[in-house]
């Protein structure tokens, strides 16, 4: 049989729940929800709201002028 090679890669999820998005941005609950709505990074899956880190990163990059 073939040996399986175990790959130890760290996974960074693209979509975060509100609690994770709060940690990601360093904001409180209300401010994180407001920011997510303003920049359009909220995606609804059923009743669950997920926050797109790529859209958030693009927004933060535009604020700081990073290309």
PDB file of N, CA and C in Angstrom:
ATOM      1  N   UNK A   1       0.841  -1.182   0.000  1.00  0.00           N
ATOM      2  CA  UNK A   1       0.000   0.000   0.000  1.00  0.00           C
ATOM      3  C   UNK A   1       0.884   1.243   0.000  1.00  0.00           C
ATOM      4  N   UNK A   2       0.292   2.315  -0.419  1.00  0.00           N
ATOM      5  CA  UNK A   2       1.006   3.580  -0.468  1.00  0.00           C
ATOM      6  C   UNK A   2       0.959   4.272   0.884  1.00  0.00           C
ATOM      7  N   UNK A   3       2.041   4.935   1.205  1.00  0.00           N
ATOM      8  CA  UNK A   3       2.062   5.720   2.436  1.00  0.00           C
ATOM      9  C   UNK A   3       1.443   7.079   2.157  1.00  0.00           C
ATOM     10  N   UNK A   4       0.648   7.537   3.064  1.00  0.00           N
ATOM     11  CA  UNK A   4       0.049   8.859   2.925  1.00  0.00           C
ATOM     12  C   UNK A   4       1.000   9.897   3.485  1.00  0.00           C
ATOM     13  N   UNK A   5       1.138  10.966   2.758  1.00  0.00           N
ATOM     14  CA  UNK A   5       1.965  12.066   3.225  1.00  0.00           C
ATOM     15  C   UNK A   5       1.056  13.049   3.945  1.00  0.00           C
ATOM     16  N   UNK A   6       1.383  13.314   5.174  1.00  0.00           N
ATOM     17  CA  UNK A   6       0.571  14.238   5.951  1.00  0.00           C
ATOM     18  C   UNK A   6       1.077  15.655   5.725  1.00  0.00           C
ATOM     19  N   UNK A   7       0.193  16.527   5.313  1.00  0.00           N
ATOM     20  CA  UNK A   7       0.559  17.918   5.059  1.00  0.00           C
ATOM     21  C   UNK A   7       0.063  18.764   6.222  1.00  0.00           C
ATOM     22  N   UNK A   8       0.973  19.449   6.848  1.00  0.00           N
ATOM     23  CA  UNK A   8       0.646  20.308   7.982  1.00  0.00           C
ATOM     24  C   UNK A   8       0.515  21.743   7.490  1.00  0.00           C
ATOM     25  N   UNK A   9      -0.614  22.073   6.913  1.00  0.00           N
ATOM     26  CA  UNK A   9      -0.836  23.421   6.401  1.00  0.00           C
ATOM     27  C   UNK A   9      -1.838  24.139   7.296  1.00  0.00           C
ATOM     28  N   UNK A  10      -1.560  25.385   7.562  1.00  0.00           N
ATOM     29  CA  UNK A  10      -2.467  26.185   8.368  1.00  0.00           C
ATOM     30  C   UNK A  10      -3.548  26.752   7.461  1.00  0.00           C
ATOM     31  N   UNK A  11      -4.790  26.572   7.851  1.00  0.00           N
ATOM     32  CA  UNK A  11      -5.920  27.022   7.041  1.00  0.00           C
ATOM     33  C   UNK A  11      -6.448  28.334   7.607  1.00  0.00           C
ATOM     34  N   UNK A  12      -6.598  29.321   6.724  1.00  0.00           N
ATOM     35  CA  UNK A  12      -7.190  30.596   7.104  1.00  0.00           C
ATOM     36  C   UNK A  12      -8.535  30.706   6.403  1.00  0.00           C
ATOM     37  N   UNK A  13      -9.638  30.568   7.143  1.00  0.00           N
ATOM     38  CA  UNK A  13     -10.941  30.596   6.490  1.00  0.00           C
ATOM     39  C   UNK A  13     -11.244  31.962   5.880  1.00  0.00           C
ATOM     40  N   UNK A  14     -11.941  31.946   4.734  1.00  0.00           N
ATOM     41  CA  UNK A  14     -12.300  33.194   4.067  1.00  0.00           C
ATOM     42  C   UNK A  14     -13.480  33.854   4.772  1.00  0.00           C
ATOM     43  N   UNK A  15     -14.427  33.065   5.218  1.00  0.00           N
ATOM     44  CA  UNK A  15     -15.629  33.595   5.850  1.00  0.00           C
ATOM     45  C   UNK A  15     -15.578  33.341   7.351  1.00  0.00           C
ATOM     46  N   UNK A  16     -15.893  34.374   8.125  1.00  0.00           N
ATOM     47  CA  UNK A  16     -15.848  34.287   9.579  1.00  0.00           C
ATOM     48  C   UNK A  16     -17.227  34.548  10.160  1.00  0.00           C
ATOM     49  N   UNK A  17     -17.514  33.923  11.308  1.00  0.00           N
ATOM     50  CA  UNK A  17     -18.736  34.257  12.028  1.00  0.00           C
ATOM     51  C   UNK A  17     -18.507  35.606  12.722  1.00  0.00           C
ATOM     52  N   UNK A  18     -19.542  36.139  13.327  1.00  0.00           N
ATOM     53  CA  UNK A  18     -19.443  37.468  13.936  1.00  0.00           C
ATOM     54  C   UNK A  18     -18.367  37.527  15.016  1.00  0.00           C
ATOM     55  N   UNK A  19     -18.312  36.506  15.869  1.00  0.00           N
ATOM     56  CA  UNK A  19     -17.331  36.502  16.963  1.00  0.00           C
ATOM     57  C   UNK A  19     -15.905  36.528  16.408  1.00  0.00           C
ATOM     58  N   UNK A  20     -15.659  35.742  15.363  1.00  0.00           N
ATOM     59  CA  UNK A  20     -14.327  35.714  14.749  1.00  0.00           C
ATOM     60  C   UNK A  20     -14.026  37.032  14.040  1.00  0.00           C
ATOM     61  N   UNK A  21     -15.047  37.619  13.402  1.00  0.00           N
ATOM     62  CA  UNK A  21     -14.868  38.903  12.724  1.00  0.00           C
ATOM     63  C   UNK A  21     -14.559  40.010  13.733  1.00  0.00           C
ATOM     64  N   UNK A  22     -15.158  39.925  14.914  1.00  0.00           N
ATOM     65  CA  UNK A  22     -14.863  40.881  15.978  1.00  0.00           C
ATOM     66  C   UNK A  22     -13.389  40.787  16.367  1.00  0.00           C
ATOM     67  N   UNK A  23     -12.872  39.582  16.524  1.00  0.00           N
ATOM     68  CA  UNK A  23     -11.452  39.387  16.848  1.00  0.00           C
ATOM     69  C   UNK A  23     -10.566  39.844  15.705  1.00  0.00           C
ATOM     70  N   UNK A  24     -10.983  39.567  14.478  1.00  0.00           N
ATOM     71  CA  UNK A  24     -10.214  39.913  13.280  1.00  0.00           C
ATOM     72  C   UNK A  24     -10.041  41.422  13.151  1.00  0.00           C
ATOM     73  N   UNK A  25     -11.115  42.173  13.452  1.00  0.00           N
ATOM     74  CA  UNK A  25     -11.080  43.628  13.300  1.00  0.00           C
ATOM     75  C   UNK A  25     -10.708  44.353  14.590  1.00  0.00           C
ATOM     76  N   UNK A  26     -10.864  43.690  15.721  1.00  0.00           N
ATOM     77  CA  UNK A  26     -10.595  44.343  16.997  1.00  0.00           C
ATOM     78  C   UNK A  26     -11.724  45.262  17.432  1.00  0.00           C
ATOM     79  N   UNK A  27     -12.916  45.038  16.879  1.00  0.00           N
ATOM     80  CA  UNK A  27     -14.070  45.874  17.191  1.00  0.00           C
ATOM     81  C   UNK A  27     -15.042  45.120  18.086  1.00  0.00           C
ATOM     82  N   UNK A  28     -15.943  45.873  18.707  1.00  0.00           N
ATOM     83  CA  UNK A  28     -17.006  45.271  19.489  1.00  0.00           C
ATOM     84  C   UNK A  28     -18.101  44.736  18.584  1.00  0.00           C
ATOM     85  N   UNK A  29     -19.102  44.125  19.187  1.00  0.00           N
ATOM     86  CA  UNK A  29     -20.179  43.477  18.434  1.00  0.00           C
ATOM     87  C   UNK A  29     -20.916  44.443  17.508  1.00  0.00           C
ATOM     88  N   UNK A  30     -21.409  45.539  18.046  1.00  0.00           N
ATOM     89  CA  UNK A  30     -22.176  46.500  17.254  1.00  0.00           C
ATOM     90  C   UNK A  30     -21.349  47.149  16.158  1.00  0.00           C
ATOM     91  N   UNK A  31     -20.135  47.533  16.483  1.00  0.00           N
ATOM     92  CA  UNK A  31     -19.263  48.181  15.494  1.00  0.00           C
ATOM     93  C   UNK A  31     -18.864  47.219  14.382  1.00  0.00           C
ATOM     94  N   UNK A  32     -18.618  45.963  14.726  1.00  0.00           N
ATOM     95  CA  UNK A  32     -18.252  44.966  13.712  1.00  0.00           C
ATOM     96  C   UNK A  32     -19.423  44.709  12.772  1.00  0.00           C
ATOM     97  N   UNK A  33     -20.637  44.623  13.315  1.00  0.00           N
ATOM     98  CA  UNK A  33     -21.821  44.416  12.484  1.00  0.00           C
ATOM     99  C   UNK A  33     -22.050  45.608  11.564  1.00  0.00           C
ATOM    100  N   UNK A  34     -21.890  46.806  12.103  1.00  0.00           N
ATOM    101  CA  UNK A  34     -22.079  48.029  11.319  1.00  0.00           C
ATOM    102  C   UNK A  34     -21.036  48.123  10.203  1.00  0.00           C
ATOM    103  N   UNK A  35     -19.786  47.848  10.524  1.00  0.00           N
ATOM    104  CA  UNK A  35     -18.718  47.885   9.525  1.00  0.00           C
ATOM    105  C   UNK A  35     -18.982  46.867   8.419  1.00  0.00           C
ATOM    106  N   UNK A  36     -19.369  45.672   8.793  1.00  0.00           N
ATOM    107  CA  UNK A  36     -19.653  44.624   7.814  1.00  0.00           C
ATOM    108  C   UNK A  36     -20.737  45.037   6.836  1.00  0.00           C
ATOM    109  N   UNK A  37     -21.787  45.671   7.346  1.00  0.00           N
ATOM    110  CA  UNK A  37     -22.867  46.147   6.473  1.00  0.00           C
ATOM    111  C   UNK A  37     -22.385  47.268   5.569  1.00  0.00           C
ATOM    112  N   UNK A  38     -21.641  48.220   6.133  1.00  0.00           N
ATOM    113  CA  UNK A  38     -21.186  49.390   5.369  1.00  0.00           C
ATOM    114  C   UNK A  38     -20.274  49.005   4.212  1.00  0.00           C
ATOM    115  N   UNK A  39     -19.391  48.051   4.423  1.00  0.00           N
ATOM    116  CA  UNK A  39     -18.436  47.706   3.366  1.00  0.00           C
ATOM    117  C   UNK A  39     -18.925  46.549   2.499  1.00  0.00           C
ATOM    118  N   UNK A  40     -20.073  45.985   2.834  1.00  0.00           N
ATOM    119  CA  UNK A  40     -20.666  44.939   2.002  1.00  0.00           C
ATOM    120  C   UNK A  40     -19.980  43.597   2.083  1.00  0.00           C
ATOM    121  N   UNK A  41     -19.474  43.259   3.251  1.00  0.00           N
ATOM    122  CA  UNK A  41     -18.788  41.966   3.365  1.00  0.00           C
ATOM    123  C   UNK A  41     -19.624  40.924   4.101  1.00  0.00           C
ATOM    124  N   UNK A  42     -20.909  41.221   4.341  1.00  0.00           N
ATOM    125  CA  UNK A  42     -21.780  40.270   5.027  1.00  0.00           C
ATOM    126  C   UNK A  42     -22.450  39.366   4.000  1.00  0.00           C
ATOM    127  N   UNK A  43     -22.415  38.066   4.262  1.00  0.00           N
ATOM    128  CA  UNK A  43     -23.083  37.097   3.405  1.00  0.00           C
ATOM    129  C   UNK A  43     -23.998  36.265   4.289  1.00  0.00           C
ATOM    130  N   UNK A  44     -25.251  36.144   3.904  1.00  0.00           N
ATOM    131  CA  UNK A  44     -26.205  35.366   4.682  1.00  0.00           C
ATOM    132  C   UNK A  44     -26.287  33.952   4.126  1.00  0.00           C
ATOM    133  N   UNK A  45     -26.188  32.985   5.005  1.00  0.00           N
ATOM    134  CA  UNK A  45     -26.401  31.585   4.667  1.00  0.00           C
ATOM    135  C   UNK A  45     -27.502  31.106   5.602  1.00  0.00           C
ATOM    136  N   UNK A  46     -28.717  31.080   5.094  1.00  0.00           N
ATOM    137  CA  UNK A  46     -29.860  30.795   5.953  1.00  0.00           C
ATOM    138  C   UNK A  46     -30.028  31.953   6.926  1.00  0.00           C
ATOM    139  N   UNK A  47     -30.030  31.652   8.211  1.00  0.00           N
ATOM    140  CA  UNK A  47     -30.119  32.701   9.231  1.00  0.00           C
ATOM    141  C   UNK A  47     -28.744  33.160   9.700  1.00  0.00           C
ATOM    142  N   UNK A  48     -27.726  32.463   9.243  1.00  0.00           N
ATOM    143  CA  UNK A  48     -26.360  32.741   9.697  1.00  0.00           C
ATOM    144  C   UNK A  48     -25.712  33.836   8.865  1.00  0.00           C
ATOM    145  N   UNK A  49     -25.053  34.767   9.523  1.00  0.00           N
ATOM    146  CA  UNK A  49     -24.321  35.834   8.833  1.00  0.00           C
ATOM    147  C   UNK A  49     -22.830  35.515   8.892  1.00  0.00           C
ATOM    148  N   UNK A  50     -22.186  35.516   7.722  1.00  0.00           N
ATOM    149  CA  UNK A  50     -20.748  35.288   7.630  1.00  0.00           C
ATOM    150  C   UNK A  50     -20.096  36.521   7.036  1.00  0.00           C
ATOM    151  N   UNK A  51     -18.879  36.806   7.459  1.00  0.00           N
ATOM    152  CA  UNK A  51     -18.167  38.008   7.040  1.00  0.00           C
ATOM    153  C   UNK A  51     -16.983  37.615   6.169  1.00  0.00           C
ATOM    154  N   UNK A  52     -16.913  38.207   4.975  1.00  0.00           N
ATOM    155  CA  UNK A  52     -15.899  37.893   3.973  1.00  0.00           C
ATOM    156  C   UNK A  52     -14.615  38.664   4.288  1.00  0.00           C
ATOM    157  N   UNK A  53     -13.548  37.933   4.618  1.00  0.00           N
ATOM    158  CA  UNK A  53     -12.293  38.586   4.993  1.00  0.00           C
ATOM    159  C   UNK A  53     -11.604  39.239   3.800  1.00  0.00           C
ATOM    160  N   UNK A  54     -11.805  38.697   2.596  1.00  0.00           N
ATOM    161  CA  UNK A  54     -11.173  39.306   1.414  1.00  0.00           C
ATOM    162  C   UNK A  54     -11.741  40.694   1.146  1.00  0.00           C
ATOM    163  N   UNK A  55     -13.064  40.831   1.246  1.00  0.00           N
ATOM    164  CA  UNK A  55     -13.675  42.147   1.041  1.00  0.00           C
ATOM    165  C   UNK A  55     -13.250  43.110   2.145  1.00  0.00           C
ATOM    166  N   UNK A  56     -13.163  42.611   3.369  1.00  0.00           N
ATOM    167  CA  UNK A  56     -12.731  43.450   4.481  1.00  0.00           C
ATOM    168  C   UNK A  56     -11.285  43.897   4.272  1.00  0.00           C
ATOM    169  N   UNK A  57     -10.425  42.982   3.821  1.00  0.00           N
ATOM    170  CA  UNK A  57      -9.021  43.325   3.567  1.00  0.00           C
ATOM    171  C   UNK A  57      -8.897  44.365   2.459  1.00  0.00           C
ATOM    172  N   UNK A  58      -9.694  44.231   1.400  1.00  0.00           N
ATOM    173  CA  UNK A  58      -9.676  45.224   0.319  1.00  0.00           C
ATOM    174  C   UNK A  58     -10.074  46.597   0.843  1.00  0.00           C
ATOM    175  N   UNK A  59     -11.065  46.625   1.714  1.00  0.00           N
ATOM    176  CA  UNK A  59     -11.510  47.890   2.305  1.00  0.00           C
ATOM    177  C   UNK A  59     -10.397  48.497   3.165  1.00  0.00           C
ATOM    178  N   UNK A  60      -9.773  47.687   4.006  1.00  0.00           N
ATOM    179  CA  UNK A  60      -8.702  48.194   4.868  1.00  0.00           C
ATOM    180  C   UNK A  60      -7.502  48.654   4.048  1.00  0.00           C
ATOM    181  N   UNK A  61      -7.189  47.925   2.971  1.00  0.00           N
ATOM    182  CA  UNK A  61      -6.093  48.324   2.088  1.00  0.00           C
ATOM    183  C   UNK A  61      -6.379  49.659   1.418  1.00  0.00           C
ATOM    184  N   UNK A  62      -7.639  49.892   1.042  1.00  0.00           N
ATOM    185  CA  UNK A  62      -7.990  51.165   0.405  1.00  0.00           C
ATOM    186  C   UNK A  62      -7.874  52.325   1.392  1.00  0.00           C
ATOM    187  N   UNK A  63      -8.106  52.053   2.665  1.00  0.00           N
ATOM    188  CA  UNK A  63      -7.974  53.103   3.682  1.00  0.00           C
ATOM    189  C   UNK A  63      -6.517  53.486   3.903  1.00  0.00           C
ATOM    190  N   UNK A  64      -5.644  52.481   3.867  1.00  0.00           N
ATOM    191  CA  UNK A  64      -4.234  52.722   4.162  1.00  0.00           C
ATOM    192  C   UNK A  64      -3.401  53.005   2.926  1.00  0.00           C
ATOM    193  N   UNK A  65      -3.974  52.784   1.744  1.00  0.00           N
ATOM    194  CA  UNK A  65      -3.248  53.044   0.509  1.00  0.00           C
ATOM    195  C   UNK A  65      -2.340  51.913   0.081  1.00  0.00           C
ATOM    196  N   UNK A  66      -2.494  50.734   0.692  1.00  0.00           N
ATOM    197  CA  UNK A  66      -1.691  49.564   0.331  1.00  0.00           C
ATOM    198  C   UNK A  66      -2.227  48.989  -0.971  1.00  0.00           C
ATOM    199  N   UNK A  67      -1.303  48.600  -1.879  1.00  0.00           N
ATOM    200  CA  UNK A  67      -1.744  48.018  -3.158  1.00  0.00           C
ATOM    201  C   UNK A  67      -1.337  46.581  -3.264  1.00  0.00           C
TER     202      UNK A  67
END
